[in-house]
Short mmCIF file of C-alpha atoms and ligand atoms in Angstrom, two decimals:
data_model
loop_
_atom_site.label_atom_id
_atom_site.label_comp_id
_atom_site.label_asym_id
_atom_site.label_seq_id
_atom_site.Cartn_x
_atom_site.Cartn_y
_atom_site.Cartn_z
CA UNK A 774 210.18 161.11 193.18
CA UNK A 775 212.02 158.07 192.04
CA UNK A 776 210.25 155.62 189.78
CA UNK A 777 210.72 151.89 189.59
CA UNK A 778 213.57 150.94 187.37
CA UNK A 779 214.95 154.43 187.92
CA UNK A 780 218.47 155.24 188.92
CA UNK A 781 219.16 151.81 190.35
CA UNK A 782 218.72 150.02 187.05
CA UNK A 783 222.45 150.09 186.39
CA UNK A 784 223.78 149.72 189.92
CA UNK A 785 224.70 146.46 191.64
CA UNK A 786 223.11 146.00 195.03
CA UNK A 787 226.36 146.05 196.97
CA UNK A 788 227.03 149.52 195.62
CA UNK A 789 223.68 150.51 197.02
CA UNK A 790 224.49 148.84 200.30
CA UNK A 791 227.71 150.82 200.49
CA UNK A 792 225.79 154.00 199.89
CA UNK A 793 223.40 153.11 202.68
CA UNK A 794 226.09 152.68 205.25
CA UNK A 795 227.80 155.90 204.47
CA UNK A 796 229.79 155.19 201.29
CA UNK A 797 228.73 157.46 198.47
CA UNK A 798 227.06 160.68 199.52
CA UNK A 799 225.96 161.86 196.06
CA UNK A 800 223.62 158.88 195.62
CA UNK A 801 222.15 159.34 199.06
CA UNK A 802 221.59 163.03 198.54
CA UNK A 803 219.88 162.35 195.23
CA UNK A 804 217.54 159.97 197.01
CA UNK A 805 216.45 162.08 199.93
CA UNK A 806 216.29 165.80 199.69
CA UNK A 807 215.87 166.14 203.45
CA UNK A 808 218.85 167.45 205.38
CA UNK A 809 219.20 164.56 207.76
CA UNK A 810 222.16 162.75 209.25
CA UNK A 811 222.90 159.43 207.54
CA UNK A 812 221.55 156.64 209.67
CA UNK A 813 223.33 153.32 210.13
CA UNK A 814 220.89 150.51 210.98
CA UNK A 815 223.77 148.24 211.98
CA UNK A 816 224.40 150.48 214.97
CA UNK A 817 221.06 149.55 216.54
CA UNK A 818 220.50 145.91 215.58
CA UNK A 819 222.10 144.65 218.79
CA UNK A 820 219.37 146.39 220.72
CA UNK A 821 216.80 144.00 219.24
CA UNK A 822 217.40 140.52 220.66
CA UNK A 823 214.80 138.95 218.35
CA UNK A 824 216.70 140.00 215.23
CA UNK A 825 219.35 137.43 216.09
CA UNK A 826 216.79 134.61 215.61
CA UNK A 827 216.98 132.04 212.88
CA UNK A 828 214.01 131.02 210.76
CA UNK A 829 214.17 127.80 208.78
CA UNK A 830 217.91 127.69 209.36
CA UNK A 831 218.39 131.21 207.98
CA UNK A 832 218.95 134.46 209.84
CA UNK A 833 215.61 136.18 210.28
CA UNK A 834 214.90 139.01 207.85
CA UNK A 835 211.94 140.74 209.44
CA UNK A 836 210.00 142.77 206.90
CA UNK A 837 206.55 142.68 208.48
CA UNK A 838 206.94 145.90 210.39
CA UNK A 839 203.63 147.35 209.25
CA UNK A 840 201.89 144.54 211.17
CA UNK A 841 203.98 145.04 214.27
CA UNK A 842 207.47 146.31 214.87
CA UNK A 843 210.13 144.69 217.09
CA UNK A 844 210.98 146.34 220.41
CA UNK A 845 214.39 147.62 221.45
CA UNK A 846 215.85 146.32 224.69
CA UNK A 847 215.46 149.68 226.41
CA UNK A 848 211.68 149.43 225.93
CA UNK A 849 211.58 145.81 227.11
CA UNK A 850 213.65 146.76 230.16
CA UNK A 851 211.32 149.65 230.90
CA UNK A 852 208.39 147.22 231.05
CA UNK A 853 210.28 144.83 233.30
CA UNK A 854 211.59 147.60 235.57
CA UNK A 855 208.06 148.93 235.99
CA UNK A 856 206.94 145.60 237.44
CA UNK A 857 210.09 145.15 239.48
CA UNK A 858 210.21 148.64 240.97
CA UNK A 859 206.97 150.54 240.62
CA UNK A 860 203.93 148.30 240.14
CA UNK A 861 200.87 149.60 241.99
CA UNK A 862 197.47 150.88 240.95
CA UNK A 863 197.31 154.54 239.99
CA UNK A 864 195.24 157.55 241.08
CA UNK A 865 193.94 155.53 244.01
CA UNK A 866 196.36 154.83 246.81
CA UNK A 867 197.97 157.21 249.20
CA UNK A 868 200.85 154.82 249.67
CA UNK A 869 204.29 155.50 248.27
CA UNK A 870 204.28 152.97 245.46
CA UNK A 871 200.89 154.06 244.20
CA UNK A 872 202.09 157.64 244.04
CA UNK A 873 205.23 156.55 242.25
CA UNK A 874 203.18 154.59 239.67
CA UNK A 875 200.79 157.52 239.21
CA UNK A 876 203.68 159.92 238.68
CA UNK A 877 205.29 157.61 236.10
CA UNK A 878 201.98 157.13 234.30
CA UNK A 879 201.30 160.86 234.13
CA UNK A 880 204.90 161.61 233.12
CA UNK A 881 204.38 159.18 230.23
CA UNK A 882 201.24 161.08 229.22
CA UNK A 883 203.23 164.33 229.25
CA UNK A 884 205.98 162.76 227.16
CA UNK A 885 203.50 161.47 224.60
CA UNK A 886 201.76 164.87 224.47
CA UNK A 887 205.13 166.45 223.80
CA UNK A 888 205.95 163.92 221.06
CA UNK A 889 202.71 164.80 219.25
CA UNK A 890 202.93 168.50 220.11
CA UNK A 891 199.50 168.36 221.76
CA UNK A 892 198.37 171.59 223.40
CA UNK A 893 197.84 169.77 226.71
CA UNK A 894 198.44 166.30 228.19
CA UNK A 895 194.69 166.27 228.92
CA UNK A 896 194.26 165.64 225.19
CA UNK A 897 196.12 162.32 225.45
CA UNK A 898 193.87 159.36 226.26
CA UNK A 899 195.36 155.95 226.85
CA UNK A 900 193.63 153.19 224.90
CA UNK A 901 194.52 149.62 224.05
CA UNK A 902 195.33 150.50 220.43
CA UNK A 903 194.15 152.06 217.20
CA UNK A 904 191.04 149.90 216.98
CA UNK A 905 190.07 150.76 220.53
CA UNK A 906 190.53 154.50 219.93
CA UNK A 907 188.39 154.46 216.77
CA UNK A 908 185.63 152.51 218.51
CA UNK A 909 185.71 154.98 221.39
CA UNK A 910 185.24 157.96 219.05
CA UNK A 911 182.57 156.17 216.99
CA UNK A 912 180.61 155.45 220.13
CA UNK A 913 180.77 158.87 221.75
CA UNK A 914 179.65 160.49 218.49
CA UNK A 915 176.42 158.45 218.40
CA UNK A 916 174.32 161.27 219.84
CA UNK A 917 175.82 163.84 217.47
CA UNK A 918 174.82 161.99 214.28
CA UNK A 919 171.34 161.79 212.79
CA UNK A 920 169.77 159.90 209.91
CA UNK A 921 170.32 162.72 207.37
CA UNK A 922 174.03 162.92 208.15
CA UNK A 923 176.97 161.44 206.29
CA UNK A 924 180.17 159.84 207.51
CA UNK A 925 183.10 159.87 205.14
CA UNK A 926 185.92 157.34 205.04
CA UNK A 927 188.50 156.61 202.35
CA UNK A 928 188.95 153.54 200.18
CA UNK A 929 192.40 153.04 201.73
CA UNK A 930 191.14 152.38 205.25
CA UNK A 931 192.04 149.41 207.42
CA UNK A 932 189.03 147.37 208.55
CA UNK A 933 189.32 148.99 211.96
CA UNK A 934 188.67 152.39 210.37
CA UNK A 935 185.68 151.03 208.40
CA UNK A 936 183.67 148.72 210.62
CA UNK A 937 183.17 151.04 213.64
CA UNK A 938 181.78 153.69 211.24
CA UNK A 939 179.49 151.13 209.59
CA UNK A 940 178.21 150.30 213.06
CA UNK A 941 177.75 154.00 213.85
CA UNK A 942 175.84 154.44 210.57
CA UNK A 943 173.63 151.47 211.47
CA UNK A 944 172.93 152.89 214.94
CA UNK A 945 172.05 156.34 213.66
CA UNK A 946 170.68 155.75 210.16
CA UNK A 947 173.44 157.96 208.73
CA UNK A 948 175.03 157.22 205.35
CA UNK A 949 178.63 156.01 205.01
CA UNK A 950 180.40 157.37 201.94
CA UNK A 951 183.79 156.35 200.58
CA UNK A 952 186.45 158.56 198.96
CA UNK A 953 187.53 156.56 195.91
CA UNK A 954 191.06 155.35 195.24
CA UNK A 955 192.74 155.84 191.87
CA UNK A 956 194.55 153.09 189.95
CA UNK A 957 197.90 154.22 191.39
CA UNK A 958 196.72 153.68 194.96
CA UNK A 959 196.30 157.37 195.80
CA UNK A 960 193.01 158.97 196.81
CA UNK A 961 190.90 161.06 194.46
CA UNK A 962 190.98 164.48 196.13
CA UNK A 963 188.56 165.98 193.60
CA UNK A 964 186.03 163.25 194.31
CA UNK A 965 186.53 163.88 198.03
CA UNK A 966 185.72 167.57 197.57
CA UNK A 967 182.57 166.60 195.66
CA UNK A 968 181.50 164.29 198.49
CA UNK A 969 181.82 167.02 201.13
CA UNK A 970 178.65 168.84 202.12
CA UNK A 971 177.05 170.31 205.23
CA UNK A 972 175.72 166.77 205.82
CA UNK A 973 179.26 165.52 206.41
CA UNK A 974 179.65 165.09 210.15
CA UNK A 975 182.84 163.07 210.30
CA UNK A 976 185.79 162.24 208.07
CA UNK A 977 187.89 159.23 209.14
CA UNK A 978 191.07 158.94 207.12
CA UNK A 979 194.44 157.23 207.29
CA UNK A 980 197.70 159.17 207.12
CA UNK A 981 199.56 156.30 205.44
CA UNK A 982 197.97 153.22 203.85
CA UNK A 983 199.02 150.01 205.57
CA UNK A 984 198.31 148.03 202.41
CA UNK A 985 200.23 150.10 199.85
CA UNK A 986 202.32 152.60 201.80
CA UNK A 987 200.42 155.47 200.15
CA UNK A 988 201.07 158.69 202.07
CA UNK A 989 197.88 160.76 202.31
CA UNK A 990 198.19 164.56 202.58
CA UNK A 991 195.76 164.56 205.49
CA UNK A 992 196.20 168.24 206.29
CA UNK A 993 194.45 169.17 203.03
CA UNK A 994 191.64 166.75 203.82
CA UNK A 995 191.29 168.08 207.35
CA UNK A 996 191.00 171.71 206.34
CA UNK A 997 188.50 170.93 203.57
CA UNK A 998 186.38 168.85 205.98
CA UNK A 999 186.51 171.54 208.65
CA UNK A 1000 185.31 174.07 206.09
CA UNK A 1001 181.97 172.20 205.90
CA UNK A 1002 181.82 171.81 209.69
CA UNK A 1003 182.86 168.15 209.85
CA UNK A 1004 184.99 166.55 212.56
CA UNK A 1005 188.07 164.60 211.43
CA UNK A 1006 189.71 161.47 212.82
CA UNK A 1007 193.17 160.57 211.53
CA UNK A 1008 194.39 156.96 211.68
CA UNK A 1009 198.10 157.42 212.37
CA UNK A 1010 198.83 153.72 213.04
CA UNK A 1011 201.00 153.49 209.96
CA UNK A 1012 202.53 156.96 210.03
CA UNK A 1013 203.55 157.37 213.67
CA UNK A 1014 206.81 155.43 213.31
CA UNK A 1015 207.80 157.10 210.03
CA UNK A 1016 206.72 160.72 210.33
CA UNK A 1017 206.92 163.54 212.83
CA UNK A 1018 203.32 164.19 213.82
CA UNK A 1019 202.30 167.64 215.02
CA UNK A 1020 198.66 167.47 216.01
CA UNK A 1021 198.33 171.24 216.34
CA UNK A 1022 199.67 171.75 212.85
CA UNK A 1023 197.42 169.01 211.41
CA UNK A 1024 194.47 170.37 213.39
CA UNK A 1025 192.66 167.00 213.41
CA UNK A 1026 189.97 166.60 216.04
CA UNK A 1027 191.05 163.04 216.81
CA UNK A 1028 194.17 161.05 215.99
CA UNK A 1029 194.77 157.43 216.94
CA UNK A 1030 197.64 154.94 216.86
CA UNK A 1031 198.92 151.74 218.45
CA UNK A 1032 202.05 151.49 220.58
CA UNK A 1033 203.10 148.22 218.98
CA UNK A 1034 203.72 149.94 215.64
CA UNK A 1035 206.11 152.45 217.19
CA UNK A 1036 208.55 150.10 218.99
CA UNK A 1037 206.36 149.80 222.12
CA UNK A 1038 204.40 146.84 223.49
CA UNK A 1039 201.02 145.58 222.32
CA UNK A 1040 197.93 146.49 224.32
CA UNK A 1041 198.65 150.21 224.54
CA UNK A 1042 197.54 152.96 222.19
CA UNK A 1043 196.71 156.62 222.12
CA UNK A 1044 193.66 158.64 221.25
CA UNK A 1045 194.56 162.28 220.85
CA UNK A 1046 191.41 164.39 221.16
CA UNK A 1047 191.41 168.15 220.74
CA UNK A 1048 189.95 169.62 223.94
CA UNK A 1049 187.33 171.70 222.13
CA UNK A 1050 186.19 168.63 220.14
CA UNK A 1051 186.11 166.21 223.09
CA UNK A 1052 184.91 168.27 226.03
CA UNK A 1053 181.22 168.23 225.20
CA UNK A 1054 181.04 164.59 224.19
CA UNK A 1055 179.59 161.99 226.55
CA UNK A 1056 181.56 159.18 228.17
CA UNK A 1057 181.49 155.69 226.67
CA UNK A 1058 182.69 152.94 228.97
CA UNK A 1059 181.64 153.25 232.56
CA UNK A 1060 183.69 152.15 235.53
CA UNK A 1061 186.35 153.25 237.92
CA UNK A 1062 188.58 156.21 237.10
CA UNK A 1063 186.10 157.86 234.71
CA UNK A 1064 183.79 159.08 237.49
CA UNK A 1065 183.76 161.82 240.09
CA UNK A 1066 180.90 160.67 242.31
CA UNK A 1067 178.82 157.52 242.16
CA UNK A 1068 175.51 156.75 243.83
CA UNK A 1069 173.25 153.84 242.97
CA UNK A 1070 171.01 156.28 241.12
CA UNK A 1071 173.51 158.18 239.03
CA UNK A 1072 177.10 159.30 238.64
CA UNK A 1073 179.01 162.39 237.71
CA UNK A 1074 181.88 162.06 235.33
CA UNK A 1075 185.51 162.94 235.63
CA UNK A 1076 187.18 165.56 233.44
CA UNK A 1077 189.46 164.91 230.49
CA UNK A 1078 191.34 162.73 229.93
CA UNK A 1079 190.14 160.45 232.76
CA UNK A 1080 186.52 160.52 231.59
CA UNK A 1081 187.60 158.21 228.75
CA UNK A 1082 189.84 155.94 230.79
CA UNK A 1083 187.49 153.62 232.64
CA UNK A 1084 189.19 150.91 234.65
CA UNK A 1085 192.84 150.22 235.39
CA UNK A 1086 194.83 151.15 232.30
CA UNK A 1087 197.88 149.47 230.83
CA UNK A 1088 200.22 151.41 233.11
CA UNK A 1089 203.40 149.64 232.07
CA UNK A 1090 202.46 149.95 228.39
CA UNK A 1091 202.05 153.72 228.60
CA UNK A 1092 205.42 154.12 230.29
CA UNK A 1093 207.07 151.83 227.74
CA UNK A 1094 205.43 153.80 224.90
CA UNK A 1095 206.91 157.03 226.24
CA UNK A 1096 210.30 155.29 226.38
CA UNK A 1097 209.92 154.09 222.78
CA UNK A 1098 209.25 157.69 221.73
CA UNK A 1099 212.40 158.79 223.58
CA UNK A 1100 214.35 156.08 221.81
CA UNK A 1101 213.04 157.02 218.36
CA UNK A 1102 213.54 160.75 218.95
CA UNK A 1103 217.11 160.12 220.07
CA UNK A 1104 217.78 158.23 216.83
CA UNK A 1105 216.18 161.08 214.92
CA UNK A 1106 212.87 160.24 213.28
CA UNK A 1107 213.65 162.14 210.04
CA UNK A 1108 216.95 160.24 209.63
CA UNK A 1109 215.24 156.92 210.28
CA UNK A 1110 212.52 157.81 207.78
CA UNK A 1111 215.09 158.76 205.12
CA UNK A 1112 216.85 155.44 205.71
CA UNK A 1113 213.58 153.49 205.34
CA UNK A 1114 212.83 155.46 202.19
CA UNK A 1115 216.14 154.40 200.70
CA UNK A 1116 215.38 150.75 201.48
CA UNK A 1117 211.93 150.91 199.88
CA UNK A 1118 213.16 152.68 196.79
CA UNK A 1119 216.03 150.24 196.40
CA UNK A 1120 213.75 147.24 196.83
CA UNK A 1121 211.28 148.67 194.30
CA UNK A 1122 213.99 149.46 191.78
CA UNK A 1123 215.58 146.02 192.16
CA UNK A 1124 212.30 144.12 191.86
CA UNK A 1125 211.07 146.15 188.90
CA UNK A 1126 212.63 143.82 186.33
CA UNK A 1127 210.93 140.69 187.70
CA UNK A 1128 208.65 139.50 184.91
CA UNK A 1129 204.98 140.11 185.59
CA UNK A 1130 205.62 141.99 188.83
CA UNK A 1131 203.15 144.71 189.60
CA UNK A 1132 203.56 147.23 192.40
CA UNK A 1133 200.57 148.70 194.16
CA UNK A 1134 200.52 152.23 195.40
CA UNK A 1135 202.28 155.33 194.11
CA UNK A 1136 206.02 155.43 193.39
CA UNK A 1137 206.52 157.46 196.55
CA UNK A 1138 205.64 155.16 199.44
CA UNK A 1139 206.03 155.24 203.17
CA UNK A 1140 206.89 152.14 205.20
CA UNK A 1141 205.43 149.48 202.92
CA UNK A 1142 206.01 148.06 199.44
CA UNK A 1143 203.17 145.95 198.07
CA UNK A 1144 203.29 143.78 194.95
CA UNK A 1145 202.08 140.73 193.08
CA UNK A 1146 203.57 138.61 190.34
CA UNK A 1147 201.23 137.67 187.49
CA UNK A 1148 200.16 134.04 187.64
CA UNK A 1149 201.53 133.46 191.17
CA UNK A 1150 199.34 133.52 194.24
CA UNK A 1151 200.61 135.97 196.88
CA UNK A 1152 200.28 133.28 199.53
CA UNK A 1153 202.53 130.86 197.63
CA UNK A 1154 205.09 133.56 197.06
CA UNK A 1155 205.03 134.60 200.73
CA UNK A 1156 205.37 131.00 201.90
CA UNK A 1157 208.39 130.34 199.72
CA UNK A 1158 210.03 133.61 200.77
CA UNK A 1159 209.45 132.67 204.41
CA UNK A 1160 211.22 129.38 203.83
CA UNK A 1161 214.20 131.46 202.78
CA UNK A 1162 214.05 133.31 206.09
CA UNK A 1163 212.34 136.48 204.87
CA UNK A 1164 209.19 137.44 206.79
CA UNK A 1165 206.73 139.43 204.70
CA UNK A 1166 202.99 139.73 204.96
CA UNK A 1167 200.65 138.26 202.38
CA UNK A 1168 196.91 138.68 202.04
CA UNK A 1169 194.47 141.56 202.15
CA UNK A 1170 196.20 143.41 205.02
CA UNK A 1171 192.82 144.06 206.68
CA UNK A 1172 191.78 146.02 203.57
CA UNK A 1173 189.42 143.67 201.73
CA UNK A 1174 187.34 146.40 200.05
CA UNK A 1175 190.52 148.05 198.76
CA UNK A 1176 191.80 144.73 197.35
CA UNK A 1177 188.45 144.17 195.65
CA UNK A 1178 188.61 147.61 194.13
CA UNK A 1179 192.02 146.89 192.61
CA UNK A 1180 190.95 143.45 191.42
CA UNK A 1181 193.05 141.23 193.67
CA UNK A 1182 192.51 139.14 196.79
CA UNK A 1183 195.76 140.28 198.31
CA UNK A 1184 199.38 141.24 197.81
CA UNK A 1185 202.83 140.52 199.15
CA UNK A 1186 203.88 143.36 201.42
CA UNK A 1187 207.40 144.09 202.61
CA UNK A 1188 207.46 146.77 205.29
CA UNK A 1189 210.47 148.44 206.81
CA UNK A 1190 211.74 149.69 210.14
CA UNK A 1191 214.80 151.49 211.49
CA UNK A 1192 216.77 148.27 211.96
CA UNK A 1193 216.39 146.92 208.43
CA UNK A 1194 219.50 146.96 206.28
CA UNK A 1195 220.40 147.09 202.63
CA UNK A 1196 221.68 143.51 202.96
CA UNK A 1197 218.17 142.51 203.97
CA UNK A 1198 216.73 144.28 200.95
CA UNK A 1199 219.11 142.23 198.85
CA UNK A 1200 217.91 139.03 200.56
CA UNK A 1201 214.30 140.01 199.91
CA UNK A 1202 214.99 140.71 196.26
CA UNK A 1203 216.91 137.48 195.80
CA UNK A 1204 214.24 135.47 197.60
CA UNK A 1205 211.46 136.96 195.46
CA UNK A 1206 213.39 136.30 192.27
CA UNK A 1207 214.16 132.72 193.28
CA UNK A 1208 210.59 132.04 194.39
CA UNK A 1209 209.22 133.54 191.19
CA UNK A 1210 211.41 131.19 189.16
CA UNK A 1211 210.33 128.18 191.22
CA UNK A 1212 206.64 129.05 190.92
CA UNK A 1213 206.65 130.13 187.27
C1 LIG B 1575 197.58 148.23 212.38
C2 LIG B 1575 196.60 149.21 211.88
C3 LIG B 1575 195.35 149.38 212.50
C4 LIG B 1575 194.89 148.52 213.63
O1 LIG B 1575 195.74 148.61 214.73
P1 LIG B 1575 195.48 147.67 216.00
O2 LIG B 1575 196.76 147.78 216.75
O3 LIG B 1575 195.22 146.30 215.48
O4 LIG B 1575 194.32 148.22 216.74
C5 LIG B 1575 194.51 150.35 212.01
N1 LIG B 1575 194.87 151.13 210.97
C6 LIG B 1575 196.05 151.00 210.35
C7 LIG B 1575 196.40 151.90 209.22
C8 LIG B 1575 196.95 150.03 210.78
O5 LIG B 1575 198.12 149.90 210.14
#
């Protein structure tokens, strides 16, 4: 892959911009080996009303997509249309509207199952987000874990893929072990193999690091963990908008993500659970929808996926999520990903000559570019960049242990989506350079 200061060292940014919007094919083909159609972000920006905003008198440059991504109008309209035309509670009424809402809700489940290539829509459980899905799995595994057992996570995990496992370890007496991260922000696969043993009952691992953009070859981790009889949960929050996910090919037992990171609203998420891994696990939350029969003495529980969907779900959110997946598939996820890759690599190459700038993560990154400048606090840098209209994230990115490990309290993170342009990369680079001069 391309390294910082690589082929862009001698190219002005507008040449790069031209290449991004279809100018010079040789450069593009050197950058992405994948055989994808060139993608023009300008063709979709109109679909995002918020991108026309101004911040501090400057046009908004939104580069905080790893925290949450903006929503295209078609998704927003889907939410509104649901309330205007369909709103009713599901799986309950015999009346027309209730049946219409139920059908739309279940069609969304089918669509999402198809997007992930799940073997059955029964493996798709609606949650409120990644955090909710991980907590659900951590709770239903309580009875399967004993004090001699071990739970494995990686050093790259988001707090929401750390804390629920700590709580599970506290409940059960099991030991939580951590796959170490190397200096370049990748995981130590050899150390992971050494940590695996018949005591390993669960591996919880991210597919892409939200802090550094490190892509993790989770398939290798999954097969190695399965070989010792462990279950595996994949945190796909940061990969779902940038990668085609095939849950049957990955063979994870559980995979979770949030709708708001894949162009859908907040408050909706998905837990994929392989039928054979989920079917013998107990319910967690009790309430309506998850039961078959209730008496005051006891209840019998519904089958999958309803057993894990207590209470009225976010009906509109699920339908909007399915629409967001349609929208992204129509654009072509591989083309969008290749476009984002070009933006990241260009930003990295253009920032590489800033004095004292250090990148975190490997030279091949997905979605996010994380860095610091020696002697400048990430918060000061982020604040100044924001004043120039460029929204980036600063801080620990919900990965405090990882930051500690790499000897920093946080970084500046620029993260990219389909609608970001090469002109915006140029604005980021200029803003960072200007801020660095002002703060030096
Ligand atoms: C955003 C994120 C989460 C948490 O998602 P919520 O929507 O806050 O539940 C977990 N893991 C990763 C890798 C993330 O990027």
